[in-house]
Amino acid sequence: MRVIFMGTPDFSVPVLDALVTAGHEIVCVYCQPPRPAGRGKKDRATPVHARAEVLGLPVRHPVSLKSAEEKQAFADLNADIAVVVAYGLILPQAILDAPTRGCLNIHASLLPRWRGAAPIHRAIMAGDAETGICIMQMEAGLDTGPVLLRKATPIGATETTGALHDRLSAMGADLIVTALNRLDTLTPEIQPEQGVTYAAKIDKAEAAVDWTRPADEVSRLIRGLSPVPGAWTTHKGERIKLLGAEPAAGQGAPGTVLDDAFTVACGSGALRVTRAQRAGKGAQDAATFLNGCPLPSGTNLGN
């Protein structure tokens, strides 16, 4: 098929690779424009842009798709279909209608649950037992289109957003290839009105750990916000990012370190921090972190 690929972050890269490997003709890659990054604040190409250049594919990165010129340029590609995954721009109706077979979106949730911007984070933070990938026909609404294929996967008890992100990216790559191979035989499934939830963009204000909450809730927050933006607490005025957690036995005043293995008491129960990061330092496993930043039993976090 003649495919327009539309994606921007790391999550989208395996999908692009899978489409190329499957033999589809990628007539153009659309992604977000390069933006300032790093200490020098020099423009840096997005992960999809960088990968497309390695693959020798044409790249476009318009700031908007709303102009008549951009709509015409898109239509002139004469694509059979567009594959969209974490692109980052709203697609006007003229863009949705341009490819002969329309536009397919790879969404990282079991629609209609977790429509919107942060489905992986929200699934973990809410304590969902499973999530998955949906291949959806795009329409004007926010993730409202009919679903062509879906695949579920359990969420591990200690899994972070970073780990689940990588698994779902690989699943999406496999599932879109299957969808394109079976496109003529798939029956679109209209999303039900029941069970709709929205995965709002993560607000940094959500990242501060409230140790008075139950241990399972705090654990979900830590894992759901790992690695970005990272849940955090404080110790002697220094902010510490908490990037991994697992269940642990123990009880005490909320925020109190209970042993030398980074077990912390919560409002009910306790959890063990498995990965942490100090400001200006790299992320470390708990044992390595505690070697450089001792938190003896009785230490109070968050004050």
PDB file of C-alpha atoms in Angstrom:
ATOM      1  CA  MET A   1       0.000   0.000   0.000  1.00  0.00           C
ATOM      2  CA  ARG A   2       0.952   3.642  -0.443  1.00  0.00           C
ATOM      3  CA  VAL A   3       1.106   4.791   3.178  1.00  0.00           C
ATOM      4  CA  ILE A   4       1.485   8.199   4.775  1.00  0.00           C
ATOM      5  CA  PHE A   5       2.979   7.715   8.224  1.00  0.00           C
ATOM      6  CA  MET A   6       2.215  10.287  10.920  1.00  0.00           C
ATOM      7  CA  GLY A   7       3.991  10.018  14.280  1.00  0.00           C
ATOM      8  CA  THR A   8       6.487  11.858  16.442  1.00  0.00           C
ATOM      9  CA  PRO A   9       7.930  10.249  19.636  1.00  0.00           C
ATOM     10  CA  ASP A  10       9.840   7.048  20.409  1.00  0.00           C
ATOM     11  CA  PHE A  11       6.541   5.161  20.725  1.00  0.00           C
ATOM     12  CA  SER A  12       5.944   5.627  16.983  1.00  0.00           C
ATOM     13  CA  VAL A  13       9.343   4.464  15.703  1.00  0.00           C
ATOM     14  CA  PRO A  14       8.770   0.659  15.887  1.00  0.00           C
ATOM     15  CA  VAL A  15       5.542   1.152  13.940  1.00  0.00           C
ATOM     16  CA  LEU A  16       7.367   2.934  11.127  1.00  0.00           C
ATOM     17  CA  ASP A  17       9.981   0.183  11.055  1.00  0.00           C
ATOM     18  CA  ALA A  18       7.293  -2.513  10.934  1.00  0.00           C
ATOM     19  CA  LEU A  19       5.515  -0.878   7.994  1.00  0.00           C
ATOM     20  CA  VAL A  20       8.767  -0.633   6.059  1.00  0.00           C
ATOM     21  CA  THR A  21       9.699  -4.241   6.858  1.00  0.00           C
ATOM     22  CA  ALA A  22       6.241  -5.392   5.741  1.00  0.00           C
ATOM     23  CA  GLY A  23       6.907  -3.917   2.315  1.00  0.00           C
ATOM     24  CA  HIS A  24       4.542  -0.968   2.338  1.00  0.00           C
ATOM     25  CA  GLU A  25       5.542   2.108   0.350  1.00  0.00           C
ATOM     26  CA  ILE A  26       5.943   5.005   2.757  1.00  0.00           C
ATOM     27  CA  VAL A  27       5.236   7.961   0.478  1.00  0.00           C
ATOM     28  CA  CYS A  28       5.854  10.521   3.224  1.00  0.00           C
ATOM     29  CA  VAL A  29       6.489  10.758   6.956  1.00  0.00           C
ATOM     30  CA  TYR A  30       4.792  13.523   8.921  1.00  0.00           C
ATOM     31  CA  CYS A  31       6.019  14.479  12.396  1.00  0.00           C
ATOM     32  CA  GLN A  32       6.303  17.440  14.745  1.00  0.00           C
ATOM     33  CA  PRO A  33       8.936  20.070  13.850  1.00  0.00           C
ATOM     34  CA  PRO A  34      12.409  19.995  15.421  1.00  0.00           C
ATOM     35  CA  ARG A  35      12.451  21.884  18.700  1.00  0.00           C
ATOM     36  CA  PRO A  36      15.167  23.269  21.010  1.00  0.00           C
ATOM     37  CA  ALA A  37      16.558  20.596  23.340  1.00  0.00           C
ATOM     38  CA  GLY A  38      19.602  19.858  25.460  1.00  0.00           C
ATOM     39  CA  ARG A  39      21.939  22.282  27.175  1.00  0.00           C
ATOM     40  CA  GLY A  40      22.635  24.236  24.008  1.00  0.00           C
ATOM     41  CA  LYS A  41      18.927  24.516  23.184  1.00  0.00           C
ATOM     42  CA  LYS A  42      19.660  23.649  19.571  1.00  0.00           C
ATOM     43  CA  ASP A  43      16.852  22.355  17.384  1.00  0.00           C
ATOM     44  CA  ARG A  44      16.628  18.582  17.647  1.00  0.00           C
ATOM     45  CA  ALA A  45      14.741  16.333  15.251  1.00  0.00           C
ATOM     46  CA  THR A  46      12.033  14.148  16.780  1.00  0.00           C
ATOM     47  CA  PRO A  47      12.679  10.394  17.056  1.00  0.00           C
ATOM     48  CA  VAL A  48      10.456   9.658  14.052  1.00  0.00           C
ATOM     49  CA  HIS A  49      12.143  12.365  11.978  1.00  0.00           C
ATOM     50  CA  ALA A  50      15.580  10.961  12.804  1.00  0.00           C
ATOM     51  CA  ARG A  51      14.523   7.395  11.982  1.00  0.00           C
ATOM     52  CA  ALA A  52      12.860   8.425   8.713  1.00  0.00           C
ATOM     53  CA  GLU A  53      16.065  10.099   7.567  1.00  0.00           C
ATOM     54  CA  VAL A  54      18.047   6.924   8.323  1.00  0.00           C
ATOM     55  CA  LEU A  55      15.505   4.982   6.259  1.00  0.00           C
ATOM     56  CA  GLY A  56      15.772   7.492   3.416  1.00  0.00           C
ATOM     57  CA  LEU A  57      12.115   8.518   3.621  1.00  0.00           C
ATOM     58  CA  PRO A  58      10.759  11.985   2.783  1.00  0.00           C
ATOM     59  CA  VAL A  59       9.772  13.975   5.875  1.00  0.00           C
ATOM     60  CA  ARG A  60       7.405  16.870   6.405  1.00  0.00           C
ATOM     61  CA  HIS A  61       6.894  18.649   9.711  1.00  0.00           C
ATOM     62  CA  PRO A  62       4.319  21.407   9.320  1.00  0.00           C
ATOM     63  CA  VAL A  63       3.317  23.414  12.377  1.00  0.00           C
ATOM     64  CA  SER A  64      -0.309  23.020  11.321  1.00  0.00           C
ATOM     65  CA  LEU A  65      -2.337  21.109   8.743  1.00  0.00           C
ATOM     66  CA  LYS A  66      -5.127  23.684   8.528  1.00  0.00           C
ATOM     67  CA  SER A  67      -3.956  25.740   5.548  1.00  0.00           C
ATOM     68  CA  ALA A  68      -5.233  25.065   2.046  1.00  0.00           C
ATOM     69  CA  GLU A  69      -1.647  24.544   0.905  1.00  0.00           C
ATOM     70  CA  GLU A  70      -0.949  21.837   3.467  1.00  0.00           C
ATOM     71  CA  LYS A  71      -4.220  20.070   2.745  1.00  0.00           C
ATOM     72  CA  GLN A  72      -3.474  20.068  -0.971  1.00  0.00           C
ATOM     73  CA  ALA A  73       0.094  18.853  -0.456  1.00  0.00           C
ATOM     74  CA  PHE A  74      -1.251  15.980   1.641  1.00  0.00           C
ATOM     75  CA  ALA A  75      -3.872  15.060  -0.966  1.00  0.00           C
ATOM     76  CA  ASP A  76      -1.292  15.203  -3.768  1.00  0.00           C
ATOM     77  CA  LEU A  77       0.550  12.270  -2.180  1.00  0.00           C
ATOM     78  CA  ASN A  78      -2.232  10.022  -3.527  1.00  0.00           C
ATOM     79  CA  ALA A  79      -1.953   7.665  -0.567  1.00  0.00           C
ATOM     80  CA  ASP A  80      -4.035   4.554  -0.074  1.00  0.00           C
ATOM     81  CA  ILE A  81      -4.076   5.056   3.680  1.00  0.00           C
ATOM     82  CA  ALA A  82      -2.529   7.081   6.508  1.00  0.00           C
ATOM     83  CA  VAL A  83      -1.263   5.427   9.684  1.00  0.00           C
ATOM     84  CA  VAL A  84      -1.270   7.752  12.690  1.00  0.00           C
ATOM     85  CA  VAL A  85       0.368   7.037  16.037  1.00  0.00           C
ATOM     86  CA  ALA A  86       1.126   9.734  18.637  1.00  0.00           C
ATOM     87  CA  TYR A  87       1.440  12.400  15.952  1.00  0.00           C
ATOM     88  CA  GLY A  88       0.527  15.411  18.068  1.00  0.00           C
ATOM     89  CA  LEU A  89      -1.703  17.481  15.764  1.00  0.00           C
ATOM     90  CA  ILE A  90      -5.449  17.495  15.184  1.00  0.00           C
ATOM     91  CA  LEU A  91      -6.227  16.237  11.677  1.00  0.00           C
ATOM     92  CA  PRO A  92      -8.755  18.396   9.794  1.00  0.00           C
ATOM     93  CA  GLN A  93     -11.552  16.604   7.988  1.00  0.00           C
ATOM     94  CA  ALA A  94      -9.917  17.255   4.614  1.00  0.00           C
ATOM     95  CA  ILE A  95      -6.811  15.374   5.821  1.00  0.00           C
ATOM     96  CA  LEU A  96      -8.900  12.489   7.184  1.00  0.00           C
ATOM     97  CA  ASP A  97     -10.694  12.196   3.839  1.00  0.00           C
ATOM     98  CA  ALA A  98      -7.673  12.458   1.541  1.00  0.00           C
ATOM     99  CA  PRO A  99      -6.314   8.872   1.526  1.00  0.00           C
ATOM    100  CA  THR A 100      -8.432   6.410  -0.434  1.00  0.00           C
ATOM    101  CA  ARG A 101      -8.911   4.136   2.629  1.00  0.00           C
ATOM    102  CA  GLY A 102      -8.901   6.933   5.201  1.00  0.00           C
ATOM    103  CA  CYS A 103      -6.704   7.212   8.298  1.00  0.00           C
ATOM    104  CA  LEU A 104      -6.006   4.539  10.907  1.00  0.00           C
ATOM    105  CA  ASN A 105      -4.889   5.406  14.415  1.00  0.00           C
ATOM    106  CA  ILE A 106      -2.929   3.150  16.784  1.00  0.00           C
ATOM    107  CA  HIS A 107      -4.198   3.934  20.278  1.00  0.00           C
ATOM    108  CA  ALA A 108      -2.633   2.576  23.468  1.00  0.00           C
ATOM    109  CA  SER A 109      -5.751   1.604  25.404  1.00  0.00           C
ATOM    110  CA  LEU A 110      -8.814  -0.614  25.162  1.00  0.00           C
ATOM    111  CA  LEU A 111     -11.236   1.952  23.772  1.00  0.00           C
ATOM    112  CA  PRO A 112     -13.539   3.508  24.821  1.00  0.00           C
ATOM    113  CA  ARG A 113     -11.522   3.485  28.057  1.00  0.00           C
ATOM    114  CA  TRP A 114      -8.793   6.117  28.180  1.00  0.00           C
ATOM    115  CA  ARG A 115      -9.418   8.221  25.136  1.00  0.00           C
ATOM    116  CA  GLY A 116      -7.005  11.115  24.964  1.00  0.00           C
ATOM    117  CA  ALA A 117      -3.428  12.121  25.601  1.00  0.00           C
ATOM    118  CA  ALA A 118      -2.028   9.901  28.383  1.00  0.00           C
ATOM    119  CA  PRO A 119      -3.678   6.464  28.250  1.00  0.00           C
ATOM    120  CA  ILE A 120      -0.668   4.475  29.499  1.00  0.00           C
ATOM    121  CA  HIS A 121      -0.051   6.702  32.517  1.00  0.00           C
ATOM    122  CA  ARG A 122      -3.739   6.781  33.432  1.00  0.00           C
ATOM    123  CA  ALA A 123      -4.249   3.029  33.159  1.00  0.00           C
ATOM    124  CA  ILE A 124      -1.472   2.356  35.677  1.00  0.00           C
ATOM    125  CA  MET A 125      -2.463   5.217  37.982  1.00  0.00           C
ATOM    126  CA  ALA A 126      -6.058   3.963  38.051  1.00  0.00           C
ATOM    127  CA  GLY A 127      -4.995   0.418  38.918  1.00  0.00           C
ATOM    128  CA  ASP A 128      -6.353  -1.167  35.729  1.00  0.00           C
ATOM    129  CA  ALA A 129      -5.673  -4.898  35.500  1.00  0.00           C
ATOM    130  CA  GLU A 130      -5.169  -4.739  31.742  1.00  0.00           C
ATOM    131  CA  THR A 131      -4.766  -2.395  28.820  1.00  0.00           C
ATOM    132  CA  GLY A 132      -3.956  -2.917  25.176  1.00  0.00           C
ATOM    133  CA  ILE A 133      -3.862  -1.611  21.630  1.00  0.00           C
ATOM    134  CA  CYS A 134      -6.722  -0.592  19.371  1.00  0.00           C
ATOM    135  CA  ILE A 135      -6.510   0.029  15.629  1.00  0.00           C
ATOM    136  CA  MET A 136      -9.155   2.655  15.036  1.00  0.00           C
ATOM    137  CA  GLN A 137     -10.631   4.330  11.969  1.00  0.00           C
ATOM    138  CA  MET A 138     -10.157   8.029  12.569  1.00  0.00           C
ATOM    139  CA  GLU A 139     -12.988  10.538  12.566  1.00  0.00           C
ATOM    140  CA  ALA A 140     -13.337  14.109  13.790  1.00  0.00           C
ATOM    141  CA  GLY A 141     -14.000  13.222  17.465  1.00  0.00           C
ATOM    142  CA  LEU A 142     -11.282  12.530  20.041  1.00  0.00           C
ATOM    143  CA  ASP A 143     -10.545   8.789  19.696  1.00  0.00           C
ATOM    144  CA  THR A 144     -14.215   8.119  18.956  1.00  0.00           C
ATOM    145  CA  GLY A 145     -13.870   6.170  15.696  1.00  0.00           C
ATOM    146  CA  PRO A 146     -14.821   2.544  15.121  1.00  0.00           C
ATOM    147  CA  VAL A 147     -12.264  -0.076  16.145  1.00  0.00           C
ATOM    148  CA  LEU A 148     -10.962  -2.543  13.547  1.00  0.00           C
ATOM    149  CA  LEU A 149      -8.693  -4.629  15.768  1.00  0.00           C
ATOM    150  CA  ARG A 150      -7.887  -4.766  19.467  1.00  0.00           C
ATOM    151  CA  LYS A 151      -5.472  -6.747  21.593  1.00  0.00           C
ATOM    152  CA  ALA A 152      -5.359  -6.803  25.391  1.00  0.00           C
ATOM    153  CA  THR A 153      -2.401  -7.325  27.712  1.00  0.00           C
ATOM    154  CA  PRO A 154      -2.202  -7.539  31.535  1.00  0.00           C
ATOM    155  CA  ILE A 155      -0.470  -4.768  33.442  1.00  0.00           C
ATOM    156  CA  GLY A 156       2.262  -6.145  35.694  1.00  0.00           C
ATOM    157  CA  ALA A 157       2.027  -5.551  39.440  1.00  0.00           C
ATOM    158  CA  THR A 158       5.251  -3.509  39.442  1.00  0.00           C
ATOM    159  CA  GLU A 159       5.210  -2.339  35.801  1.00  0.00           C
ATOM    160  CA  THR A 160       6.026   1.293  35.079  1.00  0.00           C
ATOM    161  CA  THR A 161       4.706   3.497  32.300  1.00  0.00           C
ATOM    162  CA  GLY A 162       8.131   3.273  30.656  1.00  0.00           C
ATOM    163  CA  ALA A 163       8.080  -0.523  30.507  1.00  0.00           C
ATOM    164  CA  LEU A 164       4.443  -0.720  29.443  1.00  0.00           C
ATOM    165  CA  HIS A 165       5.069   1.974  26.812  1.00  0.00           C
ATOM    166  CA  ASP A 166       7.699  -0.203  25.151  1.00  0.00           C
ATOM    167  CA  ARG A 167       5.507  -3.317  25.201  1.00  0.00           C
ATOM    168  CA  LEU A 168       2.520  -1.485  23.742  1.00  0.00           C
ATOM    169  CA  SER A 169       4.659   0.128  21.044  1.00  0.00           C
ATOM    170  CA  ALA A 170       5.770  -3.311  19.856  1.00  0.00           C
ATOM    171  CA  MET A 171       2.190  -4.593  20.044  1.00  0.00           C
ATOM    172  CA  GLY A 172       0.959  -1.657  17.993  1.00  0.00           C
ATOM    173  CA  ALA A 173       3.579  -2.286  15.336  1.00  0.00           C
ATOM    174  CA  ASP A 174       2.497  -5.916  14.973  1.00  0.00           C
ATOM    175  CA  LEU A 175      -1.217  -5.136  15.042  1.00  0.00           C
ATOM    176  CA  ILE A 176      -1.145  -2.406  12.376  1.00  0.00           C
ATOM    177  CA  VAL A 177       0.639  -4.740   9.956  1.00  0.00           C
ATOM    178  CA  THR A 178      -2.058  -7.341  10.610  1.00  0.00           C
ATOM    179  CA  ALA A 179      -4.773  -4.727  10.130  1.00  0.00           C
ATOM    180  CA  LEU A 180      -3.414  -3.595   6.774  1.00  0.00           C
ATOM    181  CA  ASN A 181      -3.079  -7.196   5.596  1.00  0.00           C
ATOM    182  CA  ARG A 182      -6.699  -7.923   6.570  1.00  0.00           C
ATOM    183  CA  LEU A 183      -8.211  -4.522   5.808  1.00  0.00           C
ATOM    184  CA  ASP A 184     -10.777  -5.829   3.313  1.00  0.00           C
ATOM    185  CA  THR A 185     -12.139  -8.419   5.758  1.00  0.00           C
ATOM    186  CA  LEU A 186     -12.239  -6.445   9.018  1.00  0.00           C
ATOM    187  CA  THR A 187     -15.581  -5.273  10.397  1.00  0.00           C
ATOM    188  CA  PRO A 188     -15.475  -1.876  12.144  1.00  0.00           C
ATOM    189  CA  GLU A 189     -16.799  -2.061  15.705  1.00  0.00           C
ATOM    190  CA  ILE A 190     -18.633   1.058  16.844  1.00  0.00           C
ATOM    191  CA  GLN A 191     -17.421   2.123  20.292  1.00  0.00           C
ATOM    192  CA  PRO A 192     -20.080   1.788  23.013  1.00  0.00           C
ATOM    193  CA  GLU A 193     -21.281   4.838  24.907  1.00  0.00           C
ATOM    194  CA  GLN A 194     -20.758   3.007  28.200  1.00  0.00           C
ATOM    195  CA  GLY A 195     -17.291   2.872  29.719  1.00  0.00           C
ATOM    196  CA  VAL A 196     -15.902   6.049  28.186  1.00  0.00           C
ATOM    197  CA  THR A 197     -13.058   7.605  30.198  1.00  0.00           C
ATOM    198  CA  TYR A 198     -10.604  10.340  29.276  1.00  0.00           C
ATOM    199  CA  ALA A 199      -6.854  10.210  29.805  1.00  0.00           C
ATOM    200  CA  ALA A 200      -6.086  13.846  30.527  1.00  0.00           C
ATOM    201  CA  LYS A 201      -2.563  15.099  29.907  1.00  0.00           C
ATOM    202  CA  ILE A 202      -0.395  14.646  32.994  1.00  0.00           C
ATOM    203  CA  ASP A 203      -0.146  17.794  35.097  1.00  0.00           C
ATOM    204  CA  LYS A 204       3.140  18.213  36.947  1.00  0.00           C
ATOM    205  CA  ALA A 205       1.140  19.158  40.036  1.00  0.00           C
ATOM    206  CA  GLU A 206       0.008  15.523  40.221  1.00  0.00           C
ATOM    207  CA  ALA A 207       3.555  14.282  40.760  1.00  0.00           C
ATOM    208  CA  ALA A 208       4.028  15.227  44.429  1.00  0.00           C
ATOM    209  CA  VAL A 209       3.644  12.103  46.602  1.00  0.00           C
ATOM    210  CA  ASP A 210       1.077  12.328  49.383  1.00  0.00           C
ATOM    211  CA  TRP A 211       2.243   9.686  51.844  1.00  0.00           C
ATOM    212  CA  THR A 212      -1.083   9.817  53.708  1.00  0.00           C
ATOM    213  CA  ARG A 213      -2.694   7.977  50.788  1.00  0.00           C
ATOM    214  CA  PRO A 214      -2.938   4.150  50.792  1.00  0.00           C
ATOM    215  CA  ALA A 215       0.209   2.286  49.742  1.00  0.00           C
ATOM    216  CA  ASP A 216      -1.324   0.806  46.593  1.00  0.00           C
ATOM    217  CA  GLU A 217      -2.419   4.256  45.426  1.00  0.00           C
ATOM    218  CA  VAL A 218       1.028   5.759  46.046  1.00  0.00           C
ATOM    219  CA  SER A 219       2.651   2.826  44.254  1.00  0.00           C
ATOM    220  CA  ARG A 220       0.419   3.349  41.222  1.00  0.00           C
ATOM    221  CA  LEU A 221       1.324   7.042  41.162  1.00  0.00           C
ATOM    222  CA  ILE A 222       5.055   6.283  41.303  1.00  0.00           C
ATOM    223  CA  ARG A 223       4.878   3.628  38.595  1.00  0.00           C
ATOM    224  CA  GLY A 224       2.428   5.574  36.444  1.00  0.00           C
ATOM    225  CA  LEU A 225       4.624   8.679  36.346  1.00  0.00           C
ATOM    226  CA  SER A 226       7.875   6.774  35.724  1.00  0.00           C
ATOM    227  CA  PRO A 227      10.048   7.814  33.997  1.00  0.00           C
ATOM    228  CA  VAL A 228       8.359  11.126  33.034  1.00  0.00           C
ATOM    229  CA  PRO A 229       7.558  13.404  34.755  1.00  0.00           C
ATOM    230  CA  GLY A 230       8.484  11.281  37.785  1.00  0.00           C
ATOM    231  CA  ALA A 231       6.660  11.264  41.119  1.00  0.00           C
ATOM    232  CA  TRP A 232       8.659  13.024  43.815  1.00  0.00           C
ATOM    233  CA  THR A 233       9.072  13.550  47.515  1.00  0.00           C
ATOM    234  CA  THR A 234      11.498  15.650  49.540  1.00  0.00           C
ATOM    235  CA  HIS A 235      14.236  15.028  52.097  1.00  0.00           C
ATOM    236  CA  LYS A 236      15.970  17.933  53.852  1.00  0.00           C
ATOM    237  CA  GLY A 237      14.674  20.284  51.206  1.00  0.00           C
ATOM    238  CA  GLU A 238      15.967  18.213  48.306  1.00  0.00           C
ATOM    239  CA  ARG A 239      13.530  16.811  45.787  1.00  0.00           C
ATOM    240  CA  ILE A 240      13.876  13.065  45.119  1.00  0.00           C
ATOM    241  CA  LYS A 241      12.202  11.404  42.159  1.00  0.00           C
ATOM    242  CA  LEU A 242      10.712   7.993  42.869  1.00  0.00           C
ATOM    243  CA  LEU A 243      10.702   5.840  39.730  1.00  0.00           C
ATOM    244  CA  GLY A 244       9.783   2.338  40.880  1.00  0.00           C
ATOM    245  CA  ALA A 245       7.822   0.741  43.714  1.00  0.00           C
ATOM    246  CA  GLU A 246       6.614  -2.633  44.916  1.00  0.00           C
ATOM    247  CA  PRO A 247       4.383  -3.864  47.768  1.00  0.00           C
ATOM    248  CA  ALA A 248       6.009  -4.239  51.180  1.00  0.00           C
ATOM    249  CA  ALA A 249       4.978  -5.150  54.708  1.00  0.00           C
ATOM    250  CA  GLY A 250       5.070  -2.534  57.410  1.00  0.00           C
ATOM    251  CA  GLN A 251       3.239   0.344  59.014  1.00  0.00           C
ATOM    252  CA  GLY A 252       4.058   3.636  60.652  1.00  0.00           C
ATOM    253  CA  ALA A 253       3.559   7.361  60.389  1.00  0.00           C
ATOM    254  CA  PRO A 254       3.017   8.301  56.725  1.00  0.00           C
ATOM    255  CA  GLY A 255       6.284   9.152  54.982  1.00  0.00           C
ATOM    256  CA  THR A 256       8.478   7.377  57.543  1.00  0.00           C
ATOM    257  CA  VAL A 257      11.298   5.178  56.257  1.00  0.00           C
ATOM    258  CA  LEU A 258      10.887   1.822  58.013  1.00  0.00           C
ATOM    259  CA  ASP A 259      14.144  -0.010  57.211  1.00  0.00           C
ATOM    260  CA  ASP A 260      17.400   0.153  55.249  1.00  0.00           C
ATOM    261  CA  ALA A 261      15.723  -1.161  52.046  1.00  0.00           C
ATOM    262  CA  PHE A 262      13.751   2.037  51.292  1.00  0.00           C
ATOM    263  CA  THR A 263      10.439   0.779  52.692  1.00  0.00           C
ATOM    264  CA  VAL A 264       8.172   3.762  53.386  1.00  0.00           C
ATOM    265  CA  ALA A 265       4.984   3.864  55.437  1.00  0.00           C
ATOM    266  CA  CYS A 266       1.852   5.229  53.817  1.00  0.00           C
ATOM    267  CA  GLY A 267      -1.591   6.191  55.124  1.00  0.00           C
ATOM    268  CA  SER A 268      -2.362   2.488  55.134  1.00  0.00           C
ATOM    269  CA  GLY A 269       0.297  -0.135  54.507  1.00  0.00           C
ATOM    270  CA  ALA A 270       3.753   0.453  53.076  1.00  0.00           C
ATOM    271  CA  LEU A 271       5.711   0.205  49.847  1.00  0.00           C
ATOM    272  CA  ARG A 272       9.327  -0.319  48.893  1.00  0.00           C
ATOM    273  CA  VAL A 273      10.924   2.175  46.523  1.00  0.00           C
ATOM    274  CA  THR A 274      12.956   0.230  43.950  1.00  0.00           C
ATOM    275  CA  ARG A 275      14.372   3.066  41.849  1.00  0.00           C
ATOM    276  CA  ALA A 276      15.064   6.729  42.615  1.00  0.00           C
ATOM    277  CA  GLN A 277      16.877   9.793  41.352  1.00  0.00           C
ATOM    278  CA  ARG A 278      18.398  12.870  42.973  1.00  0.00           C
ATOM    279  CA  ALA A 279      18.342  16.251  41.264  1.00  0.00           C
ATOM    280  CA  GLY A 280      21.080  16.487  38.658  1.00  0.00           C
ATOM    281  CA  LYS A 281      21.908  12.779  38.936  1.00  0.00           C
ATOM    282  CA  GLY A 282      20.977   9.692  36.946  1.00  0.00           C
ATOM    283  CA  ALA A 283      18.287   7.232  37.982  1.00  0.00           C
ATOM    284  CA  GLN A 284      19.571   4.436  40.244  1.00  0.00           C
ATOM    285  CA  ASP A 285      18.305   1.211  41.766  1.00  0.00           C
ATOM    286  CA  ALA A 286      17.397   1.603  45.432  1.00  0.00           C
ATOM    287  CA  ALA A 287      20.556   0.017  46.866  1.00  0.00           C
ATOM    288  CA  THR A 288      22.868   2.217  44.789  1.00  0.00           C
ATOM    289  CA  PHE A 289      20.777   5.286  45.563  1.00  0.00           C
ATOM    290  CA  LEU A 290      20.942   4.661  49.307  1.00  0.00           C
ATOM    291  CA  ASN A 291      24.719   4.301  49.180  1.00  0.00           C
ATOM    292  CA  GLY A 292      24.962   7.920  48.046  1.00  0.00           C
ATOM    293  CA  CYS A 293      21.937   9.243  49.903  1.00  0.00           C
ATOM    294  CA  PRO A 294      21.407   7.280  53.142  1.00  0.00           C
ATOM    295  CA  LEU A 295      17.850   7.280  54.459  1.00  0.00           C
ATOM    296  CA  PRO A 296      18.044   5.403  57.768  1.00  0.00           C
ATOM    297  CA  SER A 297      15.023   3.956  59.508  1.00  0.00           C
ATOM    298  CA  GLY A 298      12.993   6.746  61.081  1.00  0.00           C
ATOM    299  CA  THR A 299      13.744   9.282  58.340  1.00  0.00           C
ATOM    300  CA  ASN A 300      10.648  11.306  57.474  1.00  0.00           C
ATOM    301  CA  LEU A 301      10.046  12.087  53.804  1.00  0.00           C
ATOM    302  CA  GLY A 302       7.917  14.832  52.375  1.00  0.00           C
ATOM    303  CA  ASN A 303       8.314  17.490  55.090  1.00  0.00           C
TER     304      ASN A 303
END
